[in-house]
Coordinates of C-alpha atoms in Angstrom, one line a residue:
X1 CA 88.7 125.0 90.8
X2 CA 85.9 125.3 93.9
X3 CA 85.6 121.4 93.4
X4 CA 89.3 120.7 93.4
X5 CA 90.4 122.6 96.9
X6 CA 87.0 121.5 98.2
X7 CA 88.2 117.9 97.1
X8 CA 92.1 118.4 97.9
X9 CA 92.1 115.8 100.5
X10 CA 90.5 112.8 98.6
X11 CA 92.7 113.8 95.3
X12 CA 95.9 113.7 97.5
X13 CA 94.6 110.5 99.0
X14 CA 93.6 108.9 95.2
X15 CA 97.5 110.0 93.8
X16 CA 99.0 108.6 97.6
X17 CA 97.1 105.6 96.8
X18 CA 98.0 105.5 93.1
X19 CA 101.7 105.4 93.7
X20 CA 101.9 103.2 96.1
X21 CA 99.7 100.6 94.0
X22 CA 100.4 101.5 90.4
X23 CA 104.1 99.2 90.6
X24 CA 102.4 96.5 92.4
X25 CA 99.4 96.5 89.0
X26 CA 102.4 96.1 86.8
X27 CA 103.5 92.9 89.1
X28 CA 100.2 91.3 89.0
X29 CA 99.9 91.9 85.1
X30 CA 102.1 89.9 84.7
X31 CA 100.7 87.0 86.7
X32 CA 100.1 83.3 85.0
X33 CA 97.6 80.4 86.7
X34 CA 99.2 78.7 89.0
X35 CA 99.4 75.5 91.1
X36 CA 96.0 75.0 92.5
X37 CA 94.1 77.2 89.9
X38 CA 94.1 74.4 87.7
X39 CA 92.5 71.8 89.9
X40 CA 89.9 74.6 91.4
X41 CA 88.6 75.1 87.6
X42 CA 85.4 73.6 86.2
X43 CA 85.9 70.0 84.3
X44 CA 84.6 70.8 80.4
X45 CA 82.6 67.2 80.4
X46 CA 81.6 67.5 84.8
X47 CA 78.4 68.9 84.1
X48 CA 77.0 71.4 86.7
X49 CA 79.3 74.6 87.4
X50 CA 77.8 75.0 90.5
X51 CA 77.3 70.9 91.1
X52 CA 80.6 70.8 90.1
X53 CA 81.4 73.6 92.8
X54 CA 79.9 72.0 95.7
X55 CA 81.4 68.7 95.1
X56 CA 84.4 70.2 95.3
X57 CA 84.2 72.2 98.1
X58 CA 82.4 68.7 100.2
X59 CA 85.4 66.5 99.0
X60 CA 88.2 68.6 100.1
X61 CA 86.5 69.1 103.4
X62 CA 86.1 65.9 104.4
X63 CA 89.5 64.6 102.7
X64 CA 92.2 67.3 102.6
X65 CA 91.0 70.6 104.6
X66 CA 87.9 72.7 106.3
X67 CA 88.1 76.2 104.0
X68 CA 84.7 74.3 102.4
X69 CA 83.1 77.9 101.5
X70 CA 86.3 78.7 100.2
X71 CA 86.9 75.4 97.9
X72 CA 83.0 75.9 96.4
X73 CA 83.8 79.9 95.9
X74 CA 87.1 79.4 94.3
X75 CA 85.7 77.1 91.5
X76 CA 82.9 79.0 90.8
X77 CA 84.2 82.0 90.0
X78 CA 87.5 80.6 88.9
X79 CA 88.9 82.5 85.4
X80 CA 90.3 79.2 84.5
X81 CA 86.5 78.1 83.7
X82 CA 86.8 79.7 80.6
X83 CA 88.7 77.3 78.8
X84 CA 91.1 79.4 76.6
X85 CA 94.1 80.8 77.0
X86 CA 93.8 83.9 78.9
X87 CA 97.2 85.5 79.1
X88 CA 97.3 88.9 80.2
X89 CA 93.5 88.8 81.4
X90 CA 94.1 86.2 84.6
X91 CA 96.7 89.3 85.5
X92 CA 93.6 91.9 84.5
X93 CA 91.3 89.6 86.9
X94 CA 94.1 89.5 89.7
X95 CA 94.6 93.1 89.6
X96 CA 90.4 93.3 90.0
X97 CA 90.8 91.2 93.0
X98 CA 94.0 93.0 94.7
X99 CA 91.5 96.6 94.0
X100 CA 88.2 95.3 95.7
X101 CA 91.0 93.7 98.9
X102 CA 92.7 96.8 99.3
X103 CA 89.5 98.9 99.5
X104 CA 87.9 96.3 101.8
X105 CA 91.0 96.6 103.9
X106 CA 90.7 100.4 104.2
X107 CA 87.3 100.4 104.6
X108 CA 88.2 98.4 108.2
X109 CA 91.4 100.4 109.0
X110 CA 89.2 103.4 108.6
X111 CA 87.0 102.0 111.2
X112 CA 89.7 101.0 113.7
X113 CA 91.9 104.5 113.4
X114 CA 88.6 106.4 114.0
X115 CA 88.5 104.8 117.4
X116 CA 91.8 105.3 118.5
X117 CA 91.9 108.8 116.9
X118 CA 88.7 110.0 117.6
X119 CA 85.6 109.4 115.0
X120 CA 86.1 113.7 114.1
X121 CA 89.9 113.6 114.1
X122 CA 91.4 114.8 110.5
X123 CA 94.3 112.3 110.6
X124 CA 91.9 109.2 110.1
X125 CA 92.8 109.1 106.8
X126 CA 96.8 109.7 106.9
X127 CA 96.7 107.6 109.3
X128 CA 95.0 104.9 107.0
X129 CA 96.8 105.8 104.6
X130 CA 100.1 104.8 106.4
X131 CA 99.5 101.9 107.5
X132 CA 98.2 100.4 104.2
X133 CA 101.8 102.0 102.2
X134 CA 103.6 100.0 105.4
X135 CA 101.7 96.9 104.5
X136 CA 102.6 97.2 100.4
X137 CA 105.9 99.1 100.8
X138 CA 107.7 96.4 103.1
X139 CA 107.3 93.1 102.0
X140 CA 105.6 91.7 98.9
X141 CA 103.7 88.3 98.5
X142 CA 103.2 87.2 95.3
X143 CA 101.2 84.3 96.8
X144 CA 98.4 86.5 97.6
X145 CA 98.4 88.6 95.1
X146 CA 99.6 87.5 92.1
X147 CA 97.9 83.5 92.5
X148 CA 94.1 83.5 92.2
X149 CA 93.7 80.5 95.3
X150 CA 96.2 82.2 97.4
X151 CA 93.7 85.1 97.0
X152 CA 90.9 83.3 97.7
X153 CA 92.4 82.3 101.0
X154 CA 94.2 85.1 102.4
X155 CA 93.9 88.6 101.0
X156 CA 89.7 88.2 100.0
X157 CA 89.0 86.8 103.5
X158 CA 91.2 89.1 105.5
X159 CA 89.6 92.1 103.6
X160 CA 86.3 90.2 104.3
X161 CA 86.9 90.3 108.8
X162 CA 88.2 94.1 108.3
X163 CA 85.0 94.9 107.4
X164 CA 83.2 92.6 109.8
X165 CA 85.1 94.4 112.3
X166 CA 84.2 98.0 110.7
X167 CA 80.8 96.9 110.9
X168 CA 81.0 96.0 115.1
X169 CA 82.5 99.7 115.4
X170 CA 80.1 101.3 113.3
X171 CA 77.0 98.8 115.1
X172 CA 78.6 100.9 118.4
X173 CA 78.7 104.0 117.1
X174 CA 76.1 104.1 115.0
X175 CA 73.2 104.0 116.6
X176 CA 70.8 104.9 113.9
X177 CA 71.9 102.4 111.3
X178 CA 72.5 99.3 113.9
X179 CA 70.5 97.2 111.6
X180 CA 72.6 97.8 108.7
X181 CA 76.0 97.4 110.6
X182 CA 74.2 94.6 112.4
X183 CA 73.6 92.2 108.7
X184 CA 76.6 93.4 107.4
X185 CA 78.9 92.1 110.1
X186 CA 77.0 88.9 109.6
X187 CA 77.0 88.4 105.7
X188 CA 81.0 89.2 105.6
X189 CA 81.9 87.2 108.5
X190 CA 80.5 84.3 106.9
X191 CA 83.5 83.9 104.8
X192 CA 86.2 84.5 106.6
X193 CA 84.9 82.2 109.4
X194 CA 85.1 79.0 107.3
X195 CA 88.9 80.5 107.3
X196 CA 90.8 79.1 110.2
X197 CA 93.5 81.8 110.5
X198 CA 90.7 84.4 111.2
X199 CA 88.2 82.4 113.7
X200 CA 90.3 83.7 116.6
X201 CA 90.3 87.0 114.7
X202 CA 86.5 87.5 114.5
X203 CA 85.4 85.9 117.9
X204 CA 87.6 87.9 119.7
X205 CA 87.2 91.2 118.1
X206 CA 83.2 90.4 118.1
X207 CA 83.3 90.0 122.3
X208 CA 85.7 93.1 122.4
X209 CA 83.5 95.5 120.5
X210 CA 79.5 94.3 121.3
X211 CA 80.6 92.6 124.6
X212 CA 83.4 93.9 127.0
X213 CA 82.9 97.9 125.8
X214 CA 79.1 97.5 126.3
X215 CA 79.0 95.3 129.4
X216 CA 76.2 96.7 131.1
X217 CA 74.1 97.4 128.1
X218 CA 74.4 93.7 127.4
X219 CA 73.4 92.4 130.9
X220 CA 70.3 94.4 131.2
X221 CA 68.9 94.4 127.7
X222 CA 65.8 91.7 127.2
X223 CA 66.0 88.0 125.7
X224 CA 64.7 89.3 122.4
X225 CA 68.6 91.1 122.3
X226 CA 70.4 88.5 124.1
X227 CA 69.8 86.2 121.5
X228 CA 70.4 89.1 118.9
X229 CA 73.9 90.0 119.8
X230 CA 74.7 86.1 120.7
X231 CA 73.6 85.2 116.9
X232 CA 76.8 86.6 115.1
X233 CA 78.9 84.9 117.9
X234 CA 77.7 81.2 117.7
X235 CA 77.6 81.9 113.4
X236 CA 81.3 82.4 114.2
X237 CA 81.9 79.7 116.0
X238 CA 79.6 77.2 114.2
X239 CA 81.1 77.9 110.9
X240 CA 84.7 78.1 112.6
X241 CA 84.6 74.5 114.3
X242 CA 83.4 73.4 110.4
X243 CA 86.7 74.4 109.4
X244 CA 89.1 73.4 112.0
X245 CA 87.6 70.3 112.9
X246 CA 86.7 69.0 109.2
X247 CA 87.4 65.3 108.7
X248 CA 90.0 66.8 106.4
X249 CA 92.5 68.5 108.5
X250 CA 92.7 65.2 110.1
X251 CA 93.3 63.3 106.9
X252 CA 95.7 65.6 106.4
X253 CA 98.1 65.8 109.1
X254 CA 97.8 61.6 108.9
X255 CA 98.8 61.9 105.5
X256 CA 101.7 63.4 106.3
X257 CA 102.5 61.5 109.4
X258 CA 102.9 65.0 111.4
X259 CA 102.7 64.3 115.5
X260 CA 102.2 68.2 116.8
X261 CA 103.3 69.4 120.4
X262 CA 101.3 72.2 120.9
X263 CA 103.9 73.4 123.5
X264 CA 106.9 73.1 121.3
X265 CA 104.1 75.4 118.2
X266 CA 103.8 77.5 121.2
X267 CA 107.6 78.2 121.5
X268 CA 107.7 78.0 117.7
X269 CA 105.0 80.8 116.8
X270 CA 106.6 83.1 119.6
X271 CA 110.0 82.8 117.8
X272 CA 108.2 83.5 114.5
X273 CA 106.9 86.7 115.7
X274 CA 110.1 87.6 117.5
X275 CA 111.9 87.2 114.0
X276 CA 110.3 88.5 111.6
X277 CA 109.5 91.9 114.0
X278 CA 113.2 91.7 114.2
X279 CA 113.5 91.6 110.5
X280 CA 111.3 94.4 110.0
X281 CA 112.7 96.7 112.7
X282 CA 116.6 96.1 111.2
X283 CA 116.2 95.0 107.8
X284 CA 113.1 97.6 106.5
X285 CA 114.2 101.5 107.6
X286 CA 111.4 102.7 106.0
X287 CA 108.8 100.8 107.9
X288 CA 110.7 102.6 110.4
X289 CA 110.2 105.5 109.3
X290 CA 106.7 105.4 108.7
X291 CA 105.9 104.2 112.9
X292 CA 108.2 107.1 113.8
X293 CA 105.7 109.7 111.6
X294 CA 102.6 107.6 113.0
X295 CA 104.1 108.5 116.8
X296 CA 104.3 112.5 115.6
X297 CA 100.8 112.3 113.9
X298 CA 99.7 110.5 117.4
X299 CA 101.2 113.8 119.2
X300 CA 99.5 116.0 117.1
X301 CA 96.2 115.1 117.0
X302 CA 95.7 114.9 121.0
X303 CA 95.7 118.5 121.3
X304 CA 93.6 118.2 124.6
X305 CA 96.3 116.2 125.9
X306 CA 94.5 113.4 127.1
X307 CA 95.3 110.5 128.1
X308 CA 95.2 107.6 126.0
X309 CA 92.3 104.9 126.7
X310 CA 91.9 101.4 125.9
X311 CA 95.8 101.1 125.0
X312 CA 96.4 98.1 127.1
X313 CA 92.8 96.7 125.6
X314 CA 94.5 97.0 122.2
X315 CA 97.9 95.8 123.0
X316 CA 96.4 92.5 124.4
X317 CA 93.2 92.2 121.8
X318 CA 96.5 92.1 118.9
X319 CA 99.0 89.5 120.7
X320 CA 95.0 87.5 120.8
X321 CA 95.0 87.7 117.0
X322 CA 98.2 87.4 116.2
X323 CA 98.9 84.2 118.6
X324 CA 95.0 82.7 117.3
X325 CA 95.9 83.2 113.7
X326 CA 99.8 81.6 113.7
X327 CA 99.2 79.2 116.3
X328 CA 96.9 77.1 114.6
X329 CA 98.3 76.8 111.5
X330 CA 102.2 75.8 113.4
X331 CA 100.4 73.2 115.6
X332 CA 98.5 71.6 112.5
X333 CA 101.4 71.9 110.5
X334 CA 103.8 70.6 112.5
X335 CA 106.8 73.3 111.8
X336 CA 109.8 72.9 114.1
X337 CA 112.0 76.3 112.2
X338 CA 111.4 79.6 111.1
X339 CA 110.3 78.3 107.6
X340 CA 107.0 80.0 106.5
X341 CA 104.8 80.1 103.4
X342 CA 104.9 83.4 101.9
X343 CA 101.3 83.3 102.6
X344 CA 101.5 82.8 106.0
X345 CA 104.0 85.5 106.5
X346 CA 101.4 88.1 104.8
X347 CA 99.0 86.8 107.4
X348 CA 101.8 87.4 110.0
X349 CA 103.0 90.5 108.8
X350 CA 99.3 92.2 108.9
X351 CA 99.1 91.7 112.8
X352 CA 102.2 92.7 113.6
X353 CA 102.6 96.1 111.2
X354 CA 98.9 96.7 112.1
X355 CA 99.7 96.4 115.9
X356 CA 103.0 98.7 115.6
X357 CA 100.9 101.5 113.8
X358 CA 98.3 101.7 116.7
X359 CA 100.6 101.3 119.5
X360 CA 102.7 104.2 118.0
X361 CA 99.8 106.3 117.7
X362 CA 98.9 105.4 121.3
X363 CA 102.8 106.3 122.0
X364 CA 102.4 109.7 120.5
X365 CA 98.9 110.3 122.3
X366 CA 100.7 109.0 125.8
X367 CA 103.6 111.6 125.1
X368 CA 101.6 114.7 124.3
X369 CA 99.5 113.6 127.6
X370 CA 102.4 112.9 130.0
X371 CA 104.7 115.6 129.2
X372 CA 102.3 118.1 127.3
X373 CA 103.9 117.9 123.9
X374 CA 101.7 120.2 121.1
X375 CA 104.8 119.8 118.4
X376 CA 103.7 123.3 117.2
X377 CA 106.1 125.8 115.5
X378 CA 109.8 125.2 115.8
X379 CA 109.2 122.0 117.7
X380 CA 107.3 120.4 114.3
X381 CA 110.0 121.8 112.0
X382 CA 112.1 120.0 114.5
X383 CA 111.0 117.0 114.8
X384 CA 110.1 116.7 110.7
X385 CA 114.4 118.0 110.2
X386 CA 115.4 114.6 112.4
X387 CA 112.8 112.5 110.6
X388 CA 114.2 113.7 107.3
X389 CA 118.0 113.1 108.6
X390 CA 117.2 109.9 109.5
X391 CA 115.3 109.0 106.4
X392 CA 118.5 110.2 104.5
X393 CA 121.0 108.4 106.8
X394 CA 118.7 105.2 107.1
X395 CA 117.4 104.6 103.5
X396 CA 119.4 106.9 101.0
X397 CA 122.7 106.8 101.8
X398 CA 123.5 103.1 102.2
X399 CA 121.1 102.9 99.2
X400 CA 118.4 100.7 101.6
X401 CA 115.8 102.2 99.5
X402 CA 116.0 100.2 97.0
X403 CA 114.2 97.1 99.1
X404 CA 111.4 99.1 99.1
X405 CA 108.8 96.8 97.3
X406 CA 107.8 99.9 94.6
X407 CA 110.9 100.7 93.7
X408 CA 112.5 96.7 93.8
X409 CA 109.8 96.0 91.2
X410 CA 110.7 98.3 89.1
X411 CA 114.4 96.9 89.5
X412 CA 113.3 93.2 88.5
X413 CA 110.5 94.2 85.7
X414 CA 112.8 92.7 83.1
X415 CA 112.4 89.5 85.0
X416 CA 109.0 89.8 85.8
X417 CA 108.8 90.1 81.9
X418 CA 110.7 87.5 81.1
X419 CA 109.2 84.9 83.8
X420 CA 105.8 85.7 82.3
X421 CA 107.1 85.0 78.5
X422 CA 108.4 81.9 79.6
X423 CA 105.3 80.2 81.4
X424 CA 102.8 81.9 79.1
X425 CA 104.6 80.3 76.6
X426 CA 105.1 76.8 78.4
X427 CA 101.0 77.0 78.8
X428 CA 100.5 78.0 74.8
X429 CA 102.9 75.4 73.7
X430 CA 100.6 72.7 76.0
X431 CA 97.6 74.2 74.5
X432 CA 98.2 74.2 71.1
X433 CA 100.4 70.4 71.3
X434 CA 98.4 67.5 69.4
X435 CA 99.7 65.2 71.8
X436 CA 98.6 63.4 74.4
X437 CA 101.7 63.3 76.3
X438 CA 103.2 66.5 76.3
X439 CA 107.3 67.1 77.0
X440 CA 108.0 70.5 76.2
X441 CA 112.1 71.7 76.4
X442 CA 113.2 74.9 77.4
X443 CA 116.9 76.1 77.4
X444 CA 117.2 76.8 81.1
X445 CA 115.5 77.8 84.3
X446 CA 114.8 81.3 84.8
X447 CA 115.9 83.0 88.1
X448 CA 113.5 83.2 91.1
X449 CA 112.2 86.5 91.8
X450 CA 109.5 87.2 94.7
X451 CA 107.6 89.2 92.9
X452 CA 106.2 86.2 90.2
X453 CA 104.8 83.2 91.1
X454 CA 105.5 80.2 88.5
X455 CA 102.8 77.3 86.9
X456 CA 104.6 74.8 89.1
X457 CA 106.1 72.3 86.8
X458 CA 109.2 71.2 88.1
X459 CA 112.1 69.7 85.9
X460 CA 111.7 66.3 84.3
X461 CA 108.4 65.7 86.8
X462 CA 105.9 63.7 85.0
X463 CA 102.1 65.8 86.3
X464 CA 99.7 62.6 85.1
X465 CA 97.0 62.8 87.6
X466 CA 93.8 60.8 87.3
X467 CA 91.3 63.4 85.9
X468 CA 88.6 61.2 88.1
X469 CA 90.1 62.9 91.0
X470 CA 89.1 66.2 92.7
X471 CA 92.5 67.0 94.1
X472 CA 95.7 65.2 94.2
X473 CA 97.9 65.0 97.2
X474 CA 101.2 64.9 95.6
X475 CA 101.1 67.2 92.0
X476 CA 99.1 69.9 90.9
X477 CA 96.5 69.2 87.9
X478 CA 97.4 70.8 84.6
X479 CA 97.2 67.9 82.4
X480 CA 93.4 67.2 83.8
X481 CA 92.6 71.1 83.0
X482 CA 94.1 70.6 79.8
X483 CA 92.6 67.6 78.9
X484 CA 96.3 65.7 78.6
X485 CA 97.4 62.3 80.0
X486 CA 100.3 63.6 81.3
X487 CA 103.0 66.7 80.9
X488 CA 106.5 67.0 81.6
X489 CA 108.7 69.9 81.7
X490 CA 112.5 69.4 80.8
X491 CA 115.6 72.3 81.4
X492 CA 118.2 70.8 78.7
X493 CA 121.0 72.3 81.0

């Protein structure tokens, strides 16, 4: 019993954690390879895995994009390697991956709330805490978390620069373990560096924390440290110029015949922002909800009353990231409309809800300070009676709460089900066929649901690509994993 109340706060924390996730496992379960997964696995005659690996990863930089650490990862510890039919164990391996992510994430978000909060404030890890169920309670993309190469690209990475950027806090706060914090913001900002949505991200951050908060230190401290705390910085850069200026990208936007304005991706990334903080203001209550507690929890833990610092810092080091990690990919794709890849929009959706949570606790902090608000006694039952009502008026009675991501999965589990049947099946059927040229038949297509992402076959599409080829432009590569000349799916209605 001792251990349990001395232990309250982590097991509340664990079954906070547990519910928010546990849904979101069942999701992934029921995840099939996808897409690119079949042209990122290891050829059965191509020798090498690791030969294999770095072929790959060369070839796609300097034909079809710079994520060359990410192309050589992704093949090597691809679960298609294998070669069997894995069915529910690529969902086991996906769940793996969406575990060591979300702890990563949280190790950074930790990191980040201590410094607004205060490294000895209590609320740290509410505060985490709320910000990680606004990221998985609002919006759900099953190309990050249910696809192994959308996972590769976006949610492993991003985990990856939180904790490069919990390792710059620490490296400043820390003054006893600066070497540790010191190799560990280099070894995982390798990664996401060869990412081109989080260059911006990690230069930025990297001159905020060891540069502009320790100004003076840097300017009078000898060569020998110069060159130390400029290392990290030009590893950045190097690695992120390999990515965005690959022969690749260029072959690329050629390919397509794009002919970007970077004033008109400008415009367009503004909008983007604009719309989908829009959509999550109007359309998500309890995203609402959740900033409106963060504001109170901001009010509570200033109990000095002081003023808030570095708000304005904050404010502008998060329209930085948000503009570096949009812009870039709007310019180099060329998008003239709202129209982004769900993968994008998680990228999207993590600076802006991110942003939102730490200006509201910077809100709450401002209010206690400028009109000396404690929020003790009455005034707390107060304020938690109005969040309640508006909870109950915003999410129960016009029934909104059943957009939230947990409990709309548990609303389309059938289909989740039933989508995995049918591709699992569609991949045992290819398997186990004798032919050479596979047609399977199915009855009908299933209905789309956002929380499963399908093989990509596409009705009455032949997928014959040359299994000489290391990626094709125009189909994804089953038949070459599967060792087929070609393989065609057909709805009969």
């Amino acid at each position: 019993m001792d251990i349990l109340k001395k232990n309250k706060g982590k097991i509340l924390e664990f079954i906070g954690y547990f519910v928010v996730m546990l849904p979101m496992f069942f999701c992934i379960y029921y995840s099939v390879p996808a897409s690119d997964d079949f042209a990122a696995a290891i050829r059965v005659n191509g020798g090498n895995v690791f030969a294999q690996s770095v072929h790959r990863g060369f070839s796609m930089w300097a034909d079809w994009g710079g994520r060359w650490l990410s192309q050589i990862v992704q093949m090597l510890i691809n679960p298609l390697n294998s070669h069997e039919h894995l069915g529910h164990k690529y969902g086991i391996y996906m769940i793996v991956v969406f575990i060591i992510t979300t702890i990563l994430t949280i190790y950074g978000l930790k990191a980040i709330v201590g410094r607004v909060l205060g490294r000895t404030s209590k609320y740290i890890n509410a505060v985490t805490f709320l910000i990680m169920a606004l990221l998985y309670s609002t919006y759900y993309y099953s190309e990050c978390f249910n696809w192994y190469i959308g996972a590769m690209v976006y949610p492993i990475p991003v985990a990856l620069a939180f904790v490069t950027i919990g390792a710059m806090i620490y490296y400043n706060e820390c003054p006893d373990k600066k070497k540790r914090y010191y190799i560990l913001m280099i070894v995982a900002g390798i990664f996401p560096a060869t990412i081109e949505t989080c260059d911006v991200l990690l230069g930025i951050t990297y001159l905020y924390y060891i540069y502009y908060l320790n100004w003076n230190e840097r300017k009078s401290e000898c060569i020998k440290q110069k060159i130390k705390h400029t290392l990290p910085l030009l590893l950045y850069i190097a690695l992120g110029v390999s990515c965005v200026f690959s022969p690749g990208n260029f072959a690329r936007r050629e390919y397509y015949h794009l002919q970007p304005n970077f004033v008109r991706s400008l415009i367009q990334t503004v909008i983007d922002i604009v719309v989908r903080l829009q959509d999550l203001l109007v359309d998500h209550p309890l995203a609402v909800v959740i900033l409106m507690i963060l504001v109170v929890l901001g009010i509570i833990s200033n109990k000095d009353m002081e003023k808030p610092k570095a708000v304005i810092e904050t404010a502008v080091l998060f329209v930085i990231i948000t503009f570096g990690a949009m812009l870039p990919y709007i310019y180099g794709r060329d998008f003239r409309n709202t129209y982004l890849d769900i993968r994008m929009e998680y990228i999207l959706d993590y600076c802006i809800e991110i942003g939102l949570a730490l200006m509201c606790i910077y809100l709450g902090q401002w209010l206690s300070f400028k009109f000396s608000i404690n929020l003790s006694g009455k005034e707390r039952v107060g304020v938690v009676a109005a969040i309640l009502m508006f909870t109950y008026v915003s999410l129960i009675q016009n029934y909104a709460y059943l957009n939230i991501v947990q409990i709309d999965i548990l609303r389309n589990r059938a289909l989740i089900q039933e989508s995995y049947n049918f591709w699992d099946g569609v991949m045992l059927e290819i398997e186990n066929s004798e032919e050479e040229d596979v047609v399977i038949h199915r009855e009908k297509q299933l209905n789309w649901t956002r929380y499963f992402f399908e093989m990509g076959l596409t009705d009455g599409e032949r997928f014959a690509v040359d299994p000489s080829i290391v990626y094709d432009k125009e189909f994804i590569m089953p038949n070459v994993y599967y060792g087929k000349n070609s393989i065609t799916l057909i709805y009969d209605k």
